[in-house]
mmCIF file of C-alpha atoms in Angstrom:
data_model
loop_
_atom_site.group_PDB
_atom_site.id
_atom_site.type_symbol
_atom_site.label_atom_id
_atom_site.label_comp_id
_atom_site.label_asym_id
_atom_site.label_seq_id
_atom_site.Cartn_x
_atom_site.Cartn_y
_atom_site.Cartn_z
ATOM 1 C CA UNK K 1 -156.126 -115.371 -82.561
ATOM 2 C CA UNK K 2 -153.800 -112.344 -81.399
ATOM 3 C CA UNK K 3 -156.383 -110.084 -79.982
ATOM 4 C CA UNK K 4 -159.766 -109.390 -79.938
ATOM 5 C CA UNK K 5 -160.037 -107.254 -83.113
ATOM 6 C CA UNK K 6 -158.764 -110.362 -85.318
ATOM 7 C CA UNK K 7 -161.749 -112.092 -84.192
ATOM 8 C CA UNK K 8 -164.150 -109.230 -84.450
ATOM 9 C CA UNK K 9 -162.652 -109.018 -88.620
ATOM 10 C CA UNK K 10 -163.275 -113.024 -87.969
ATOM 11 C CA UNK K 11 -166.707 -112.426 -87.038
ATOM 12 C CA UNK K 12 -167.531 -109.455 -89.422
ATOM 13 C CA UNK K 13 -166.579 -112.037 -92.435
ATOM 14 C CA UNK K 14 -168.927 -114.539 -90.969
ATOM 15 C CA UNK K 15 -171.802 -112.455 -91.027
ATOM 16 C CA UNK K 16 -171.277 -110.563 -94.167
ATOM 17 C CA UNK K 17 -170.405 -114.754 -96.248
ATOM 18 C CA UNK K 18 -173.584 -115.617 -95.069
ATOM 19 C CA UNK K 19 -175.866 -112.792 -94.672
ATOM 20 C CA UNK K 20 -176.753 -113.114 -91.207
ATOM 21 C CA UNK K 21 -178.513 -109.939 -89.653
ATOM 22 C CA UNK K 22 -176.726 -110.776 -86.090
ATOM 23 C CA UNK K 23 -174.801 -108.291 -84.060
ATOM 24 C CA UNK K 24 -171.484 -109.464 -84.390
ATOM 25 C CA UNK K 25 -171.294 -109.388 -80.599
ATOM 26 C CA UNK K 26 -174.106 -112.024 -80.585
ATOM 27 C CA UNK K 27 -171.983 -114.805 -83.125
ATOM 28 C CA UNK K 28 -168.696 -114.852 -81.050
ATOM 29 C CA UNK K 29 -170.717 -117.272 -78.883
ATOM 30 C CA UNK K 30 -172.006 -119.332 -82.644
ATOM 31 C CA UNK K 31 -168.672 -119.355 -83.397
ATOM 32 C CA UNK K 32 -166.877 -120.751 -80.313
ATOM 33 C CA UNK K 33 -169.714 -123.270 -80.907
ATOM 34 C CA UNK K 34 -168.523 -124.053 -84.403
ATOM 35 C CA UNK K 35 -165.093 -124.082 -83.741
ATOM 36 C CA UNK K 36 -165.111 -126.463 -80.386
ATOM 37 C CA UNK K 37 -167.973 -128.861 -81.136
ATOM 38 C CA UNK K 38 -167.214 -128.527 -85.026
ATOM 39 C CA UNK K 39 -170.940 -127.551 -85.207
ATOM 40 C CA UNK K 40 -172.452 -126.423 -88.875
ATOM 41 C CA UNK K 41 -173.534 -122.685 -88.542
ATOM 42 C CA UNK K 42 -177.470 -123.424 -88.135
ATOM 43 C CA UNK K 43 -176.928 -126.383 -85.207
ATOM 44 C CA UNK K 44 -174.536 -123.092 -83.559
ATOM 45 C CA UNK K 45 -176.723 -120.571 -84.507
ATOM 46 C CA UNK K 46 -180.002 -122.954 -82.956
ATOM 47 C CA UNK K 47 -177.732 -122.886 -79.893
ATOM 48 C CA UNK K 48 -177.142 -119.419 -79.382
ATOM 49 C CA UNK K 49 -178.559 -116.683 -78.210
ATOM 50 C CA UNK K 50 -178.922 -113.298 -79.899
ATOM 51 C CA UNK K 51 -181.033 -110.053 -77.824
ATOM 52 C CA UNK K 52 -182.787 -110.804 -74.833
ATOM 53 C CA UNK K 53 -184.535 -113.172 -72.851
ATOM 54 C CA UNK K 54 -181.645 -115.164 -73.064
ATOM 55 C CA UNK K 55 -181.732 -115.279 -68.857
ATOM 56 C CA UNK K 56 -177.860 -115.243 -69.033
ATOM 57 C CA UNK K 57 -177.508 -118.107 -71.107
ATOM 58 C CA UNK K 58 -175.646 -116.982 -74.467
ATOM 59 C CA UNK K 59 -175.286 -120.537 -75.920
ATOM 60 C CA UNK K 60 -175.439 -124.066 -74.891
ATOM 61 C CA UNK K 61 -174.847 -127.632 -76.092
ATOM 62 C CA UNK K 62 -175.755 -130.952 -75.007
ATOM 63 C CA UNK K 63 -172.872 -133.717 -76.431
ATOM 64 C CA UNK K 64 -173.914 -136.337 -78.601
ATOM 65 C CA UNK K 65 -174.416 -139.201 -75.792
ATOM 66 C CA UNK K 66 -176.084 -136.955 -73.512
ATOM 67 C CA UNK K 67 -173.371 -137.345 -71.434
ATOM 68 C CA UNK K 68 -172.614 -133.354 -71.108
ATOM 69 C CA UNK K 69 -174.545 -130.115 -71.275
ATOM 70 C CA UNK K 70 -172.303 -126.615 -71.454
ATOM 71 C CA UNK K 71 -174.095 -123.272 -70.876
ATOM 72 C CA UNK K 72 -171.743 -120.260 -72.113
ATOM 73 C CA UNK K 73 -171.966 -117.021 -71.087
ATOM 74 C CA UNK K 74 -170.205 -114.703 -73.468
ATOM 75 C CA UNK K 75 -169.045 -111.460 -72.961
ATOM 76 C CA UNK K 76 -166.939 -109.674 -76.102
ATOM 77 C CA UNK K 77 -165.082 -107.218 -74.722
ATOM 78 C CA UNK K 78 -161.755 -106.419 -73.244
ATOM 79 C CA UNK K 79 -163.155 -103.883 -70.685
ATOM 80 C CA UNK K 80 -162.761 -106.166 -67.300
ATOM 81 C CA UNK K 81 -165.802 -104.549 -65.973
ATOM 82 C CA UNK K 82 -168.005 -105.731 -68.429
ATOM 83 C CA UNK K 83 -166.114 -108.956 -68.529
ATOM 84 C CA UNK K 84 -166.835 -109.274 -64.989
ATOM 85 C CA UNK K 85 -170.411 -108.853 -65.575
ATOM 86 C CA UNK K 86 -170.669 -112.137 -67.461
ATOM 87 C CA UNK K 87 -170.263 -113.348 -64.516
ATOM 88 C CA UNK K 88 -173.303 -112.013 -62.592
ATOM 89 C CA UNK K 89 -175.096 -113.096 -65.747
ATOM 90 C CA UNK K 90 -173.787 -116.567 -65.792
ATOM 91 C CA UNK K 91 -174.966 -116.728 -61.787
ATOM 92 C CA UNK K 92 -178.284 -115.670 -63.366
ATOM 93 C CA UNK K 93 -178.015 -118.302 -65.822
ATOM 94 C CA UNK K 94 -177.461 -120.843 -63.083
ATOM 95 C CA UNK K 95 -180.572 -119.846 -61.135
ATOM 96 C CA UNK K 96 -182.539 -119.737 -63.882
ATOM 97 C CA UNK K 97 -181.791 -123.571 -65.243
ATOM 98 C CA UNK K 98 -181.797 -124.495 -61.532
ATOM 99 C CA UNK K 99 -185.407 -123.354 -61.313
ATOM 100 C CA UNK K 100 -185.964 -125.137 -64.752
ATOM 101 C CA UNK K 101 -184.787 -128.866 -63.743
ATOM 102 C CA UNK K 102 -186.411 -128.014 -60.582
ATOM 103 C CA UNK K 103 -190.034 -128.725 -62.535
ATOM 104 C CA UNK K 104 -190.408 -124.322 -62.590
ATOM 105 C CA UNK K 105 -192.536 -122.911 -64.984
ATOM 106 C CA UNK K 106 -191.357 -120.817 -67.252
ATOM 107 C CA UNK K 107 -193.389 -118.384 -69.185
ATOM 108 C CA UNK K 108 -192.840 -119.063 -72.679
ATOM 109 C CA UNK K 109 -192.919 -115.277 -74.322
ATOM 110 C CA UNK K 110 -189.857 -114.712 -71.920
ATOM 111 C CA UNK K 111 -187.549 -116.932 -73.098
ATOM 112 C CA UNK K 112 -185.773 -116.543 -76.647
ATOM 113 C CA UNK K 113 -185.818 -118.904 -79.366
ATOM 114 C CA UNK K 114 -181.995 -120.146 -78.433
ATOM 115 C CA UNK K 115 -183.657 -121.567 -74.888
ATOM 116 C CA UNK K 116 -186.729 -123.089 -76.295
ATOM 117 C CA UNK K 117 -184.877 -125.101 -78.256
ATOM 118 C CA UNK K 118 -183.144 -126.276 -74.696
ATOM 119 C CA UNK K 119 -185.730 -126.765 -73.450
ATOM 120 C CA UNK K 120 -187.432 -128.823 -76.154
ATOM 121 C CA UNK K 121 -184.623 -131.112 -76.732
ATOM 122 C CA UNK K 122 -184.461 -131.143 -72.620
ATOM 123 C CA UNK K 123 -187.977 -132.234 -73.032
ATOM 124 C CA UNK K 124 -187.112 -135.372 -74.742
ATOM 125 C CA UNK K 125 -185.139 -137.125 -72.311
ATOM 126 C CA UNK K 126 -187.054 -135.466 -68.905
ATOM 127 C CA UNK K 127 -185.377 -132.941 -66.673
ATOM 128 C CA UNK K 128 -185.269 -135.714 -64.250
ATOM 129 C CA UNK K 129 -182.175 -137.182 -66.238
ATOM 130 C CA UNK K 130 -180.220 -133.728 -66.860
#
């Protein structure tokens, strides 16, 4: 990709082929997902996290032998300012799955649907093996 607008027309033509009523903002994190894990859209879109109560976390995957997990933080912009702020968010994002593993209570209502599936495949194998 040559610059950033090639992947927003990238992105644009994603959402428009399959009707998706995402900010195309919110799928360049989907779509790294796709293209790096070879991920179908719903497994990327399952993954990712569009509006808030995302706690910094923009997408995530856990590889097939549980060997890794990868928290993105994604930031769309060339504006190095709001670049940078990724990574305050991605700090936040730390904390917040810190606390998590930690046995923390989260509040349910405050988490979007991109994190409670985390957390429920999380669930399966304990946070005391993550």
């Amino acid at each position: 990709m040559s610059n950033i607008n090639d992947l927003r027309r990238i992105l644009q033509d994603l959402k428009a082929r399959h009707g998706l009523d995402v900010n195309p903002n919110d799928l360049a994190p989907t779509f790294h997902l796709m293209n790096t894990f070879k991920l179908d859209l719903d497994t990327a879109l399952d993954q990712s996290s569009a509006g808030a109560n995302d706690h910094g976390i923009d997408a995530w995957h856990i590889t097939s032998d549980w060997n890794k997990l990868y928290l993105f933080q994604s930031k769309f912009s060339e504006n190095k300012s709001v670049v940078l702020h990724g990574l305050d968010d991605l700090e936040r994002a730390y904390k917040w799955f810190d606390e998590y593993l930690a046995g923390g209570e989260y509040e349910e209502k405050k988490i979007n649907r991109s994190l409670k599936n985390l957390v429920t495949k999380l669930g399966k194998i304990g946070r005391a093996h993550v």
